[in-house]
Tab-separated table of C-alpha atoms and ligand atoms in Angstrom:
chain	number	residue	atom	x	y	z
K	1	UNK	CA	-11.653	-5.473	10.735
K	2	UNK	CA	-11.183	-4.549	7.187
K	3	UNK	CA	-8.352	-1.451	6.921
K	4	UNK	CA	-6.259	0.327	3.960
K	5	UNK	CA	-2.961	1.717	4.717
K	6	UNK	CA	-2.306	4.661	2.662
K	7	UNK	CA	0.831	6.616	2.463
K	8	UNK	CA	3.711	7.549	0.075
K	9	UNK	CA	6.669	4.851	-1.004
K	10	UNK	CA	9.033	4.467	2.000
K	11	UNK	CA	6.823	6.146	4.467
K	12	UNK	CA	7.332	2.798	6.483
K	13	UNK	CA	3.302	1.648	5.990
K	14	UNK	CA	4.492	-2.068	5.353
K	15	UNK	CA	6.533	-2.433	8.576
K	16	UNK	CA	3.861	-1.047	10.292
K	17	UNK	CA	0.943	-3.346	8.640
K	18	UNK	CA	3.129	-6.359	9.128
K	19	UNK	CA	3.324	-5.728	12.640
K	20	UNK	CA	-0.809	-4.786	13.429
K	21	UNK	CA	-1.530	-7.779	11.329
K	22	UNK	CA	0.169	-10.007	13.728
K	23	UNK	CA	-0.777	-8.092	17.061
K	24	UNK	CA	-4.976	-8.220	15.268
K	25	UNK	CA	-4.326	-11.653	13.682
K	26	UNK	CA	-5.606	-10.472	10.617
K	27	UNK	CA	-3.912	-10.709	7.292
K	28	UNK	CA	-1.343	-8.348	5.340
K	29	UNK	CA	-2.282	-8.283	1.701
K	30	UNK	CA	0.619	-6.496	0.305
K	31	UNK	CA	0.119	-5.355	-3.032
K	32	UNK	CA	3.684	-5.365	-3.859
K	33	UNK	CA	4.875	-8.118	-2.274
K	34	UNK	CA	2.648	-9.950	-3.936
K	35	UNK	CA	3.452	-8.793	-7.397
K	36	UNK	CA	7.605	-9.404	-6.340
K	37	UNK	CA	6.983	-12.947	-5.333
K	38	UNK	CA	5.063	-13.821	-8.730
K	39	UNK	CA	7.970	-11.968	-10.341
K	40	UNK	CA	10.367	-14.134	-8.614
K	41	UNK	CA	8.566	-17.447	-9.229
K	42	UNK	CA	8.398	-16.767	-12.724
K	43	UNK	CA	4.837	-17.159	-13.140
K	44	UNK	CA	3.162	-15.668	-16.466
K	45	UNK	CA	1.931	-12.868	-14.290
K	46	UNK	CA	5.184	-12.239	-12.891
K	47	UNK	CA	6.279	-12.070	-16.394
K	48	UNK	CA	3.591	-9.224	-17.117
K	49	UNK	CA	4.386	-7.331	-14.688
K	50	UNK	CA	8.175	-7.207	-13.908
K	51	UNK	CA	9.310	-3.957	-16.174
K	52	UNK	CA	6.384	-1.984	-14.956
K	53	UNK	CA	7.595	-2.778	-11.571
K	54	UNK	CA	11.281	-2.037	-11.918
K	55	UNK	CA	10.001	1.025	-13.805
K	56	UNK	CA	8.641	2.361	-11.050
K	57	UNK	CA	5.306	2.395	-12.484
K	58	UNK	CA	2.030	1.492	-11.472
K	59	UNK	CA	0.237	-1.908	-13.411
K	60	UNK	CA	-2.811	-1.718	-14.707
K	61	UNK	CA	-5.621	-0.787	-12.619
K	62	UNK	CA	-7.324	-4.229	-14.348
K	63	UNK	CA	-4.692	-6.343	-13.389
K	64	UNK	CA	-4.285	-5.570	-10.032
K	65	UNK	CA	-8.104	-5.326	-8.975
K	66	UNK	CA	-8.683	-9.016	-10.155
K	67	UNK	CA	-5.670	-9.854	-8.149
K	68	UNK	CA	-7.105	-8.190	-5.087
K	69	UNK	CA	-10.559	-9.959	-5.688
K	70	UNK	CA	-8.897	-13.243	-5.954
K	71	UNK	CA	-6.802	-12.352	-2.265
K	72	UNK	CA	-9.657	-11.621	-0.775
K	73	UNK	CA	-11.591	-14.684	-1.211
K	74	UNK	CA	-8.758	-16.696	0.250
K	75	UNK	CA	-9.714	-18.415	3.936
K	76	UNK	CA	-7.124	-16.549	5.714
K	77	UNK	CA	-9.041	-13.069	4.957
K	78	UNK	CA	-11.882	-14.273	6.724
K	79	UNK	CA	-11.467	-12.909	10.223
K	80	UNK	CA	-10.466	-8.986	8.297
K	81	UNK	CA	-7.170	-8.125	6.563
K	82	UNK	CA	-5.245	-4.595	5.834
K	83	UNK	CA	-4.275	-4.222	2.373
K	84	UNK	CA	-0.963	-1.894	1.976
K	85	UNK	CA	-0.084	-0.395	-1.363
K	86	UNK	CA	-4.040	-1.147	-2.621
K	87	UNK	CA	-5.610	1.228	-4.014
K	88	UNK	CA	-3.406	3.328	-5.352
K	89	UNK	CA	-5.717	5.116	-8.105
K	90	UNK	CA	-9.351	6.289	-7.437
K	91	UNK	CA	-10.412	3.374	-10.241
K	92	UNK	CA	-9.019	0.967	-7.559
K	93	UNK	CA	-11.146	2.671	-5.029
K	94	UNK	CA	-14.283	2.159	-6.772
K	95	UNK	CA	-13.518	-1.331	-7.386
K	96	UNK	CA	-12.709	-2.017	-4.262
K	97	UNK	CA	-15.626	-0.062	-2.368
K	98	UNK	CA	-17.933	-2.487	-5.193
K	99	UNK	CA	-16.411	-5.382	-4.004
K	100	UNK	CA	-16.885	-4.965	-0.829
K	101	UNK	CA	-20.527	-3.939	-1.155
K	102	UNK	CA	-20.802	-7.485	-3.212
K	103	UNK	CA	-20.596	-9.545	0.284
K	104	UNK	CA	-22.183	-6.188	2.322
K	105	UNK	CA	-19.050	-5.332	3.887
K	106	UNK	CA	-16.838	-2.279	4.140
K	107	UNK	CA	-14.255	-0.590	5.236
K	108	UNK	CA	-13.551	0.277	9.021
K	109	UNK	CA	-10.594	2.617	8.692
K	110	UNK	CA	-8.279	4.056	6.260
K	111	UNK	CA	-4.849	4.848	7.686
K	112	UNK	CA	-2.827	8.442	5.809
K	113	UNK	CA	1.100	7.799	7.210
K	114	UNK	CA	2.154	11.258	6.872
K	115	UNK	CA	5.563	12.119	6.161
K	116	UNK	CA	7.585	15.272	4.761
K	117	UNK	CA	9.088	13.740	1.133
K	118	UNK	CA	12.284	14.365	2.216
K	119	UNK	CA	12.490	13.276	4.592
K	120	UNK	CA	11.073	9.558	3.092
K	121	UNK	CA	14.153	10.288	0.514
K	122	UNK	CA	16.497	10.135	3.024
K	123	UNK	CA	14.850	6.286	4.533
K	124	UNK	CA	15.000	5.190	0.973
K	125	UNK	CA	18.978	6.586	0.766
K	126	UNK	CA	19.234	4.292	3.689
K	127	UNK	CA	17.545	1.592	2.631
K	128	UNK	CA	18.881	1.309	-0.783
K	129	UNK	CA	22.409	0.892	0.846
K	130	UNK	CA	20.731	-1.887	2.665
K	131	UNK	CA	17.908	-3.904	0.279
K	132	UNK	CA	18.905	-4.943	-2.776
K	133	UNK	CA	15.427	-3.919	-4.762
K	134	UNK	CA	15.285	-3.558	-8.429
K	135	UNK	CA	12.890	-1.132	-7.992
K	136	UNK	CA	15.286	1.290	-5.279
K	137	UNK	CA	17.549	2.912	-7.616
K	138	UNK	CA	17.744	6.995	-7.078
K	139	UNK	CA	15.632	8.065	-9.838
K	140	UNK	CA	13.220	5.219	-9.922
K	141	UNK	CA	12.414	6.220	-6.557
K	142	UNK	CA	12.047	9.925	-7.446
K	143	UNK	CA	9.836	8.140	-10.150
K	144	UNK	CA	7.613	6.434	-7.780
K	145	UNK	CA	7.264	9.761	-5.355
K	146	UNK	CA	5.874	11.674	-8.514
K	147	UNK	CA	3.368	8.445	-9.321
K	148	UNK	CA	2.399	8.848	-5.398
K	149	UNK	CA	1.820	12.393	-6.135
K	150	UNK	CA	-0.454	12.286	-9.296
K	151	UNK	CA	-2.080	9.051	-9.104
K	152	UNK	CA	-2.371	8.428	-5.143
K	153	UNK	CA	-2.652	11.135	-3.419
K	154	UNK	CA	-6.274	12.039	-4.510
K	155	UNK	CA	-6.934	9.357	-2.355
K	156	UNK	CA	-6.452	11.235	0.844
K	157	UNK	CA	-9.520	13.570	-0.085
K	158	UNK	CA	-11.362	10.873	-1.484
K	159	UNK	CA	-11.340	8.954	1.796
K	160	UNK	CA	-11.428	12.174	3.606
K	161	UNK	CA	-14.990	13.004	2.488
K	162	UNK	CA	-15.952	9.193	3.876
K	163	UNK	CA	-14.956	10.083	7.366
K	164	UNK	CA	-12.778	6.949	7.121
K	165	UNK	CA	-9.671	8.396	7.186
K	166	UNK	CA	-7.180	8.955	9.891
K	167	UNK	CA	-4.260	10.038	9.789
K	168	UNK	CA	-0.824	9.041	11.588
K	169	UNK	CA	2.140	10.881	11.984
K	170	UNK	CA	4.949	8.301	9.996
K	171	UNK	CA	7.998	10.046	11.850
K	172	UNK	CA	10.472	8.586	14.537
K	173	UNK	CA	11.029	4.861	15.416
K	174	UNK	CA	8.846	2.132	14.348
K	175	UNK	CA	7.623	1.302	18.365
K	176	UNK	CA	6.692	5.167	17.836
K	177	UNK	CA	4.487	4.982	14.956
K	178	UNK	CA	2.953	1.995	16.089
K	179	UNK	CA	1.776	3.559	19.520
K	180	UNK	CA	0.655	6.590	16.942
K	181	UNK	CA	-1.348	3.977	15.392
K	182	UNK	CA	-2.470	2.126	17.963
K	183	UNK	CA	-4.465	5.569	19.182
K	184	UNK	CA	-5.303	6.438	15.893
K	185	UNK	CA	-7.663	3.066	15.174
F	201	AMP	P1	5.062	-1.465	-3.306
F	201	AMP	O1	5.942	-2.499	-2.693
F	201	AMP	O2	3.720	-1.384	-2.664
F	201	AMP	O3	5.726	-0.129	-3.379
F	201	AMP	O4	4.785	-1.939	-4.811
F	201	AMP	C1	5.833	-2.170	-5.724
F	201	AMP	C2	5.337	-1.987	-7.155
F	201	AMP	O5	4.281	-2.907	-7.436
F	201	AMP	C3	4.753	-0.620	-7.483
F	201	AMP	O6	5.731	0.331	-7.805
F	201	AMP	C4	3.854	-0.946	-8.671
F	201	AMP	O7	4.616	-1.139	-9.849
F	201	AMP	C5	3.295	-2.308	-8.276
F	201	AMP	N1	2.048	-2.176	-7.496
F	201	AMP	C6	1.837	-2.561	-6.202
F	201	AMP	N2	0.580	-2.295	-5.822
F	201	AMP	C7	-0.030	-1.725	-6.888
F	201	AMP	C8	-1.338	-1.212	-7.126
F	201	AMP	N3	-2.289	-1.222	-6.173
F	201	AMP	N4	-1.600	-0.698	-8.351
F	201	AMP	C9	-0.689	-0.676	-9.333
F	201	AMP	N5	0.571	-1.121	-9.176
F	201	AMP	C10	0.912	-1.659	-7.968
């Protein structure tokens, strides 16, 4: 099973692909995570990458797509994976829907958690009390709403017109969204 979880910054998409990875045994490629850790070990591309990320900012569509097609190839993918926070721009689409069609596979599902944006501002007022991110200051996260907006979004009618899409409604506990998604997929 091969899915994409799509949704704005703070929607709660991570939490809820952490915990369908482990229920499907299937792997959680997060995007971000990813980019953090090589951040904190100090690695060149960490290096690269760690004002664009405390910018708010999205890296470069290049950068991100070769480290997706490296993440992919790993042993762990093997049995399907859900990749949260990739892609984010309909260039990362492409590349992605290319890659797959290099080993004849595709997608089975792409997940829209839909949330009102203010009510996400109000988790991320929460959360920022809690989680010490670089990235989680006020206006950074205003920042990375208005990226969602211009650069993401057009993702929703993108994978609408595949039929792939479903969508889940991202409000009230996390044991309620996961039900949600549970009879979504
Ligand atoms: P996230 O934890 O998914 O919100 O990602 C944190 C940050 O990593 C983002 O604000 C971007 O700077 C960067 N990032 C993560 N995934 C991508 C992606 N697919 N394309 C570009 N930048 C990304």
């Amino acid at each position: 099973m091969k899915l994409v979880f799509l949704g704005p910054p703070g929607v709660g998409k991570g939490t809820q692909a952490k915990l369908y990875s482990e229920q499907q045994k299937i792997a959680h490629i997060s995007t971000g995570e990813m980019l953090r850790a090589a951040v904190q070990a100090g690695s060149s591309l960490g290096k690269r990458v760690q004002s664009t990320i405390d910018s708010g900012q999205l890296v470069s569509d290049e950068l991100i797509i070769e480290v997706i097609q490296e993440r992919v190839r790993q042993q762990d993918c093997s049995g399907g994976y859900i990749l949260d926070g990739f892609p984010r721009t309909i260039k990362q689409a492409e590349a992605l829907k290319r890659l797959l069609e290099t080993s004849g596979a595709a997608l089975d599902a792409v997940v829209l958690f839909d949330l009102p944006e203010k009510v996400i501002l109000e988790r991320l007022a929460k959360r920022r009390s809690t989680e010490a991110r670089a990235d989680d200051s006020e206006q950074v996260q205003l920042d990375r709403q208005r990226v969602y907006r211009e650069q993401t979004a057009p993702l929703v009618d993108y994978y609408r017109k595949t039929g792939l899409l479903k969508t889940v409604d991202a409000s009230g506990s996390i044991e309620q969204v996961a039900e949600k998604l549970d009879a979504a997929l």
